[in-house]
Amino acid sequence: MSLIIDIHGHYTTEPEGHMAFRAQQLDAVENSLASPAYPNITDDEIIESIEQNQLRVIRERGADVTVFSPRASGMGHHLGDAQTSIEWTRHSNDLIKRVVDLFPRNFVGVCQLPQSPGADLNSSIAELERCVTELGFVGCNLNPDPSGGNWQGPPLTDRSWYPFFEKMCELDVPAMIHVSGSCNPNFHATGAHYLNADTTAFMQFLQGDLFADFPALRFVIPHGGGAVPYHWGRYRGLAMRMGKPDPGEHILPNVCFDTCVYHLPGIELLLDVIPIDNILFASEMLGAVRGADPETGIPWDDTKQYLDALDLSAEDRAKVFEGNARRIYPLLDKRLSELGIG
Amino acid sequence: MSLIIDIHGHYTTEPEGHMAFRAQQLDAVENSLASPAYPNITDDEIIESIEQNQLRVIRERGADVTVFSPRASGMGHHLGDAQTSIEWTRHSNDLIKRVVDLFPRNFVGVCQLPQSPGADLNSSIAELERCVTELGFVGCNLNPDPSGGNWQGPPLTDRSWYPFFEKMCELDVPAMIHVSGSCNPNFHATGAHYLNADTTAFMQFLQGDLFADFPALRFVIPHGGGAVPYHWGRYRGLAMRMGKPDPGEHILPNVCFDTCVYHLPGIELLLDVIPIDNILFASEMLGAVRGADPETGIPWDDTKQYLDALDLSAEDRAKVFEGNARRIYPLLDKRLSELGIG
C-alpha cells in the first residue's frame, strides 16, 4: 500500500489569539494605531486545535501526511497594506511551523506569501526563501489576484512575476495557485472566486508561453482545476485555434490538478480526462464545504471515498496518493525519506 | 423523432458593413466625431453569410431550428457609452430580425440588450419590449458584467435588476446569462470570462433568494453551466452550510444549463448530474471553438454527436432537443406551432 498524502490542507482551526491579532492588526492600520503585539499561543492550544479537528478526521479517513498551509481565505492580501501583509504572513507561517514541529509525522509545511496589490514580489521572494531554507517548508500558495476579486494586477504570464518564479525554480518548490477572500460582491469566495481563479490561471498559461521560459516551474491548480477538466475539449479546441500545442503538451508538463471535487461524478471525469501523472490527492479539509451528503452519508470533502470507488490500478492509485506528490514536491519527498516514512 | 432545437447560436458571420459600422461608431465616440450612418446591407449578403456558414453546418449535422442572437463578444457593453450601446444594440437586433425573416423556418430571434456600465436598465427594458412585441423575439441575452471583466456592477440578485426581471416575467421570456468581451487582461474572453461568469451567476443565485421574489423568472446558464455541474457536490454542500435548500430545489426550478461542452466526458457528466428537465441542446456554432478534434475527427462544437453517443431514452432525448426549449421559451413554442413545425 502506498502512503496517502493530502497535498491541500489549510489551518482553518487556528487558536483564537491568532485571528484576534489579525483583527487588531487591521484595525490598527485603518485607525493609524500602533501595531498590536502577537499573543502568546501555547503548544496545548495548537495541539487541541489539531487533535480535535484535522487529525481526528485524518485518522477516521485513513490519510498519512497532509501538506499544510495557513487558511487561504485568511491570507487577505487585499486587506491592510504591504507591511501588515509581511507581518501577518510571517506569523501565519510561523504558526504552521509549530504545527509541523508538534506533529512531524502528520504535517509538512507550505507557506503563504506577503503579496499586496501593486507591491513588487521582493518580500514574497524573501519569505519563500525563509520558509523553505529555515522552516523546512516544501512549497507555497501563490495568489493570482492579490486585489481580492478585483483582478487589478497582471496575469501570471507577465514578466513582473518572473523574479518569483526564478526563486521557486532555484529552491525547487512548486506553488499552488490559490486566491484568498473576495471583496467583490459579485464573487462568493469559495463558490465562485476560487473556481474562477483556477480556470483563469489555466487559460493564462494556455495563452502564454511561460513554461518555455521556465521549463522546471511547477504549479498545482486546486479544486480539481476549476472548470478546466469539465471543459477539456474547449481548451483543446481553443489551443488549436490559437496555434498553440495541445494543452497536454503545452501545460501539463508543468501543471497538476488536485482532487478537491466533492462528488463522485466530478472525480470520475477528472480521472477520465486528465492524465494520471497530473492528479494529486487532496481534500482541503476542514474547508469551506463541511458536513455530509444526506443522500449518501459521505462527507462532501472525503474525496478519498470517491477515489476508492473508482477502479484504479495499484500503480495509478500509488501515483495519485503518493508518487505524484513526491515528484512535484521534491522537498516533501526528501523530508519523508529522512523521517523514514513511506 | 423530436425536433432538434439549438438554443444557443450567435451571428458570428455578420456582413462586413455591420462590423465596419461598429468600428466607426466607437471611433466616433472616442474622437468626438459625428455618429456614422448604418450602411446598406443587402439581403444577398445576409443570405450568403448564413447559407455558407450556420445553415451549411446545420444541414450537415441535422438540426432544425436555431435560437439566434447577435455575436456575444460583439455586444461590447463596456465600449463606447450608454447612447452608442443603444444604437449598436438596435442595429444588431434588427439584423437578427432580417435573418429570421429570410430563414423563418431555421432561425428564431433572441436579442442583445443596450446595457452600459453604471447605466440603469430602462433602455434594456424598452429594447426587450421592442424585440419581443415588434420583432417577434423569444428571449434575451443578459450580461451580468457590463464592465467587461472588471465586475464593477452589482450581482444579479441586487434589486437594481428587478425592473428588468419584472419585464421579463411580464413578457414571459427567459434570459441567457451571457457576458461579452473582456477588457481585463487576466480574463481571456471565451476561455475564462465566459465560464467564470456562468459559475459566478449560479453562485449569486445560490446565495440569494431571487426566485422567491420572481417565481416565474427563468434563466439559461450557457456553456454547460461553467464549472457548476463538475462541482455539483461543492454547491450542494455550500448550500447546506449556508442554510439554503438544496440547489435542486432552490435554483433549478428557474435555471437551466445548455450543452455547450465540447467533449463527450463533459456531456456525460452534465447529463449524469443535472436533471434532464434542466438541460437544453445547444452548440454555439459557429463560435469560439472551431475545427475538429484530431483524435476523433468530431468537430469540437458538434455537441449533438456527444449526446447521440449517450444512451438516452426517447423521452429524455425529446426533452433535451425540443421539449425543454419549448417549455422555457413559450414564445418559441408558439412560433413553432404557428409555423406548423414540430
PDB file of C-alpha atoms in Angstrom, chain A residues 144 149-156 184-188 190-197 199-200 203-204 207 223-238 240-242 246 258 260-263 265-270 272-273 284 287-295 300, chain B residues 144 149-156 184-188 190-197 199-200 203-204 207 223-238 240-242 246 258 260-263 265-270 272-273 284 287-295 300:
ATOM      1  CA  PRO A 144      -3.004  35.239  -8.802  1.00  0.00           C
ATOM      2  CA  GLY A 149     -11.700  39.687  -6.586  1.00  0.00           C
ATOM      3  CA  ASN A 150     -11.000  42.909  -8.452  1.00  0.00           C
ATOM      4  CA  TRP A 151      -8.324  41.336 -10.652  1.00  0.00           C
ATOM      5  CA  GLN A 152      -6.326  44.546 -10.930  1.00  0.00           C
ATOM      6  CA  GLY A 153      -2.871  43.018 -11.272  1.00  0.00           C
ATOM      7  CA  PRO A 154      -1.190  41.462 -14.300  1.00  0.00           C
ATOM      8  CA  PRO A 155      -1.747  37.849 -15.423  1.00  0.00           C
ATOM      9  CA  LEU A 156       0.644  35.151 -14.198  1.00  0.00           C
ATOM     10  CA  ASN A 184     -16.059  41.974  -4.794  1.00  0.00           C
ATOM     11  CA  PRO A 185     -19.743  41.360  -4.041  1.00  0.00           C
ATOM     12  CA  ASN A 186     -20.119  39.543  -7.354  1.00  0.00           C
ATOM     13  CA  PHE A 187     -17.861  36.710  -6.239  1.00  0.00           C
ATOM     14  CA  HIS A 188     -18.613  34.420  -3.337  1.00  0.00           C
ATOM     15  CA  THR A 190     -15.395  29.540  -2.099  1.00  0.00           C
ATOM     16  CA  GLY A 191     -18.346  29.216  -4.503  1.00  0.00           C
ATOM     17  CA  ALA A 192     -17.118  31.475  -7.313  1.00  0.00           C
ATOM     18  CA  HIS A 193     -13.807  33.273  -6.749  1.00  0.00           C
ATOM     19  CA  TYR A 194     -11.792  30.116  -6.009  1.00  0.00           C
ATOM     20  CA  LEU A 195     -13.029  28.210  -9.044  1.00  0.00           C
ATOM     21  CA  ASN A 196     -12.831  31.247 -11.331  1.00  0.00           C
ATOM     22  CA  ALA A 197      -9.209  31.788 -10.329  1.00  0.00           C
ATOM     23  CA  THR A 199      -9.964  28.439 -14.552  1.00  0.00           C
ATOM     24  CA  THR A 200      -8.400  31.845 -15.204  1.00  0.00           C
ATOM     25  CA  MET A 203      -6.242  29.908 -19.502  1.00  0.00           C
ATOM     26  CA  GLN A 204      -3.439  32.407 -18.838  1.00  0.00           C
ATOM     27  CA  GLN A 207      -2.452  31.863 -23.916  1.00  0.00           C
ATOM     28  CA  HIS A 223     -10.264  22.431  -6.687  1.00  0.00           C
ATOM     29  CA  GLY A 224      -9.877  19.924  -9.466  1.00  0.00           C
ATOM     30  CA  GLY A 225      -8.712  22.645 -11.848  1.00  0.00           C
ATOM     31  CA  GLY A 226     -11.826  24.859 -11.557  1.00  0.00           C
ATOM     32  CA  ALA A 227     -13.869  24.439 -14.735  1.00  0.00           C
ATOM     33  CA  VAL A 228     -10.976  23.102 -16.820  1.00  0.00           C
ATOM     34  CA  PRO A 229     -11.359  19.307 -16.923  1.00  0.00           C
ATOM     35  CA  TYR A 230     -15.129  19.633 -17.479  1.00  0.00           C
ATOM     36  CA  HIS A 231     -14.345  21.836 -20.488  1.00  0.00           C
ATOM     37  CA  TRP A 232     -11.226  19.993 -21.641  1.00  0.00           C
ATOM     38  CA  GLY A 233     -12.478  19.860 -25.240  1.00  0.00           C
ATOM     39  CA  ARG A 234     -12.990  23.644 -25.212  1.00  0.00           C
ATOM     40  CA  TYR A 235      -9.380  24.143 -24.106  1.00  0.00           C
ATOM     41  CA  ARG A 236      -8.014  21.702 -26.650  1.00  0.00           C
ATOM     42  CA  GLY A 237     -10.020  23.435 -29.365  1.00  0.00           C
ATOM     43  CA  LEU A 238      -9.047  26.944 -28.257  1.00  0.00           C
ATOM     44  CA  MET A 240      -5.580  24.594 -31.658  1.00  0.00           C
ATOM     45  CA  ARG A 241      -7.336  27.713 -32.927  1.00  0.00           C
ATOM     46  CA  MET A 242      -4.714  29.922 -31.233  1.00  0.00           C
ATOM     47  CA  ASP A 246      -2.373  20.756 -27.261  1.00  0.00           C
ATOM     48  CA  ASP A 258      -5.770  18.314  -7.098  1.00  0.00           C
ATOM     49  CA  CYS A 260     -10.868  18.711  -4.327  1.00  0.00           C
ATOM     50  CA  VAL A 261     -14.035  17.890  -6.243  1.00  0.00           C
ATOM     51  CA  TYR A 262     -16.807  16.971  -3.866  1.00  0.00           C
ATOM     52  CA  HIS A 263     -18.861  14.303  -5.597  1.00  0.00           C
ATOM     53  CA  PRO A 265     -19.138  12.098 -10.964  1.00  0.00           C
ATOM     54  CA  GLY A 266     -16.718  15.030 -10.808  1.00  0.00           C
ATOM     55  CA  ILE A 267     -13.863  12.809  -9.624  1.00  0.00           C
ATOM     56  CA  GLU A 268     -14.705  10.303 -12.347  1.00  0.00           C
ATOM     57  CA  LEU A 269     -14.482  12.998 -15.007  1.00  0.00           C
ATOM     58  CA  LEU A 270     -11.202  14.317 -13.618  1.00  0.00           C
ATOM     59  CA  ASP A 272     -11.113  10.171 -17.132  1.00  0.00           C
ATOM     60  CA  VAL A 273      -9.858  13.327 -18.808  1.00  0.00           C
ATOM     61  CA  GLU A 284      -8.964  20.645   1.653  1.00  0.00           C
ATOM     62  CA  GLY A 287     -12.503  23.571   4.410  1.00  0.00           C
ATOM     63  CA  ALA A 288     -15.409  25.523   3.063  1.00  0.00           C
ATOM     64  CA  VAL A 289     -17.629  22.538   2.400  1.00  0.00           C
ATOM     65  CA  ARG A 290     -18.304  20.725   5.669  1.00  0.00           C
ATOM     66  CA  GLY A 291     -20.952  18.186   6.516  1.00  0.00           C
ATOM     67  CA  ALA A 292     -22.101  15.145   4.609  1.00  0.00           C
ATOM     68  CA  ASP A 293     -24.318  14.429   1.632  1.00  0.00           C
ATOM     69  CA  PRO A 294     -27.677  13.499   3.175  1.00  0.00           C
ATOM     70  CA  GLU A 295     -28.308  11.086   0.297  1.00  0.00           C
ATOM     71  CA  TRP A 300     -18.582  16.151   0.901  1.00  0.00           C
TER      72      TRP A 300
ATOM     73  CA  PRO B 144     -24.078  40.038 -15.653  1.00  0.00           C
ATOM     74  CA  GLY B 149     -14.294  41.672 -16.959  1.00  0.00           C
ATOM     75  CA  ASN B 150     -13.940  44.278 -14.231  1.00  0.00           C
ATOM     76  CA  TRP B 151     -17.105  43.175 -12.434  1.00  0.00           C
ATOM     77  CA  GLN B 152     -17.891  46.650 -11.166  1.00  0.00           C
ATOM     78  CA  GLY B 153     -21.672  46.364 -11.095  1.00  0.00           C
ATOM     79  CA  PRO B 154     -23.924  44.683  -8.538  1.00  0.00           C
ATOM     80  CA  PRO B 155     -24.702  40.944  -8.503  1.00  0.00           C
ATOM     81  CA  LEU B 156     -27.796  39.671 -10.301  1.00  0.00           C
ATOM     82  CA  ASN B 184      -9.328  42.748 -18.258  1.00  0.00           C
ATOM     83  CA  PRO B 185      -6.039  41.163 -19.347  1.00  0.00           C
ATOM     84  CA  ASN B 186      -6.479  38.481 -16.686  1.00  0.00           C
ATOM     85  CA  PHE B 187      -9.506  37.018 -18.439  1.00  0.00           C
ATOM     86  CA  HIS B 188      -9.436  35.530 -21.909  1.00  0.00           C
ATOM     87  CA  THR B 190     -14.059  32.582 -24.295  1.00  0.00           C
ATOM     88  CA  GLY B 191     -11.517  30.604 -22.230  1.00  0.00           C
ATOM     89  CA  ALA B 192     -12.036  32.263 -18.846  1.00  0.00           C
ATOM     90  CA  HIS B 193     -14.504  35.164 -18.714  1.00  0.00           C
ATOM     91  CA  TYR B 194     -17.436  33.226 -20.211  1.00  0.00           C
ATOM     92  CA  LEU B 195     -17.075  30.239 -17.888  1.00  0.00           C
ATOM     93  CA  ASN B 196     -16.335  32.394 -14.837  1.00  0.00           C
ATOM     94  CA  ALA B 197     -19.500  34.390 -15.463  1.00  0.00           C
ATOM     95  CA  THR B 199     -20.153  29.949 -12.392  1.00  0.00           C
ATOM     96  CA  THR B 200     -20.483  33.341 -10.742  1.00  0.00           C
ATOM     97  CA  MET B 203     -23.391  31.145  -7.044  1.00  0.00           C
ATOM     98  CA  GLN B 204     -25.148  34.519  -6.845  1.00  0.00           C
ATOM     99  CA  GLN B 207     -26.520  32.940  -2.077  1.00  0.00           C
ATOM    100  CA  HIS B 223     -21.510  26.650 -21.645  1.00  0.00           C
ATOM    101  CA  GLY B 224     -22.862  23.753 -19.650  1.00  0.00           C
ATOM    102  CA  GLY B 225     -23.159  25.917 -16.536  1.00  0.00           C
ATOM    103  CA  GLY B 226     -19.483  26.933 -16.367  1.00  0.00           C
ATOM    104  CA  ALA B 227     -17.862  24.971 -13.531  1.00  0.00           C
ATOM    105  CA  VAL B 228     -21.123  24.182 -11.767  1.00  0.00           C
ATOM    106  CA  PRO B 229     -22.066  20.611 -12.762  1.00  0.00           C
ATOM    107  CA  TYR B 230     -18.440  19.459 -12.320  1.00  0.00           C
ATOM    108  CA  HIS B 231     -18.588  20.866  -8.782  1.00  0.00           C
ATOM    109  CA  TRP B 232     -22.189  19.957  -8.042  1.00  0.00           C
ATOM    110  CA  GLY B 233     -21.228  18.398  -4.691  1.00  0.00           C
ATOM    111  CA  ARG B 234     -19.473  21.630  -3.681  1.00  0.00           C
ATOM    112  CA  TYR B 235     -22.636  23.609  -4.422  1.00  0.00           C
ATOM    113  CA  ARG B 236     -24.877  21.175  -2.592  1.00  0.00           C
ATOM    114  CA  GLY B 237     -22.532  21.292   0.390  1.00  0.00           C
ATOM    115  CA  LEU B 238     -22.215  25.081   0.357  1.00  0.00           C
ATOM    116  CA  MET B 240     -26.432  23.199   3.149  1.00  0.00           C
ATOM    117  CA  ARG B 241     -23.786  25.038   5.146  1.00  0.00           C
ATOM    118  CA  MET B 242     -25.410  28.390   4.286  1.00  0.00           C
ATOM    119  CA  ASP B 246     -30.517  22.058  -1.978  1.00  0.00           C
ATOM    120  CA  ASP B 258     -27.152  24.359 -22.158  1.00  0.00           C
ATOM    121  CA  CYS B 260     -22.105  23.761 -24.967  1.00  0.00           C
ATOM    122  CA  VAL B 261     -19.495  21.420 -23.525  1.00  0.00           C
ATOM    123  CA  TYR B 262     -17.081  20.320 -26.197  1.00  0.00           C
ATOM    124  CA  HIS B 263     -16.147  16.744 -25.395  1.00  0.00           C
ATOM    125  CA  PRO B 265     -16.910  13.162 -20.891  1.00  0.00           C
ATOM    126  CA  GLY B 266     -18.179  16.645 -20.074  1.00  0.00           C
ATOM    127  CA  ILE B 267     -21.551  15.970 -21.694  1.00  0.00           C
ATOM    128  CA  GLU B 268     -21.750  12.659 -19.828  1.00  0.00           C
ATOM    129  CA  LEU B 269     -21.175  14.419 -16.511  1.00  0.00           C
ATOM    130  CA  LEU B 270     -23.743  17.105 -17.318  1.00  0.00           C
ATOM    131  CA  ASP B 272     -25.413  12.431 -15.107  1.00  0.00           C
ATOM    132  CA  VAL B 273     -25.604  15.219 -12.535  1.00  0.00           C
ATOM    133  CA  GLU B 284     -22.925  27.810 -30.065  1.00  0.00           C
ATOM    134  CA  GLY B 287     -18.452  30.024 -32.065  1.00  0.00           C
ATOM    135  CA  ALA B 288     -15.126  30.391 -30.380  1.00  0.00           C
ATOM    136  CA  VAL B 289     -14.108  26.768 -30.692  1.00  0.00           C
ATOM    137  CA  ARG B 290     -13.924  25.834 -34.371  1.00  0.00           C
ATOM    138  CA  GLY B 291     -12.264  22.892 -36.021  1.00  0.00           C
ATOM    139  CA  ALA B 292     -12.313  19.232 -35.095  1.00  0.00           C
ATOM    140  CA  ASP B 293     -10.620  17.005 -32.551  1.00  0.00           C
ATOM    141  CA  PRO B 294      -7.702  15.466 -34.475  1.00  0.00           C
ATOM    142  CA  GLU B 295      -8.068  12.291 -32.411  1.00  0.00           C
ATOM    143  CA  TRP B 300     -15.461  20.303 -31.079  1.00  0.00           C
TER     144      TRP B 300
END
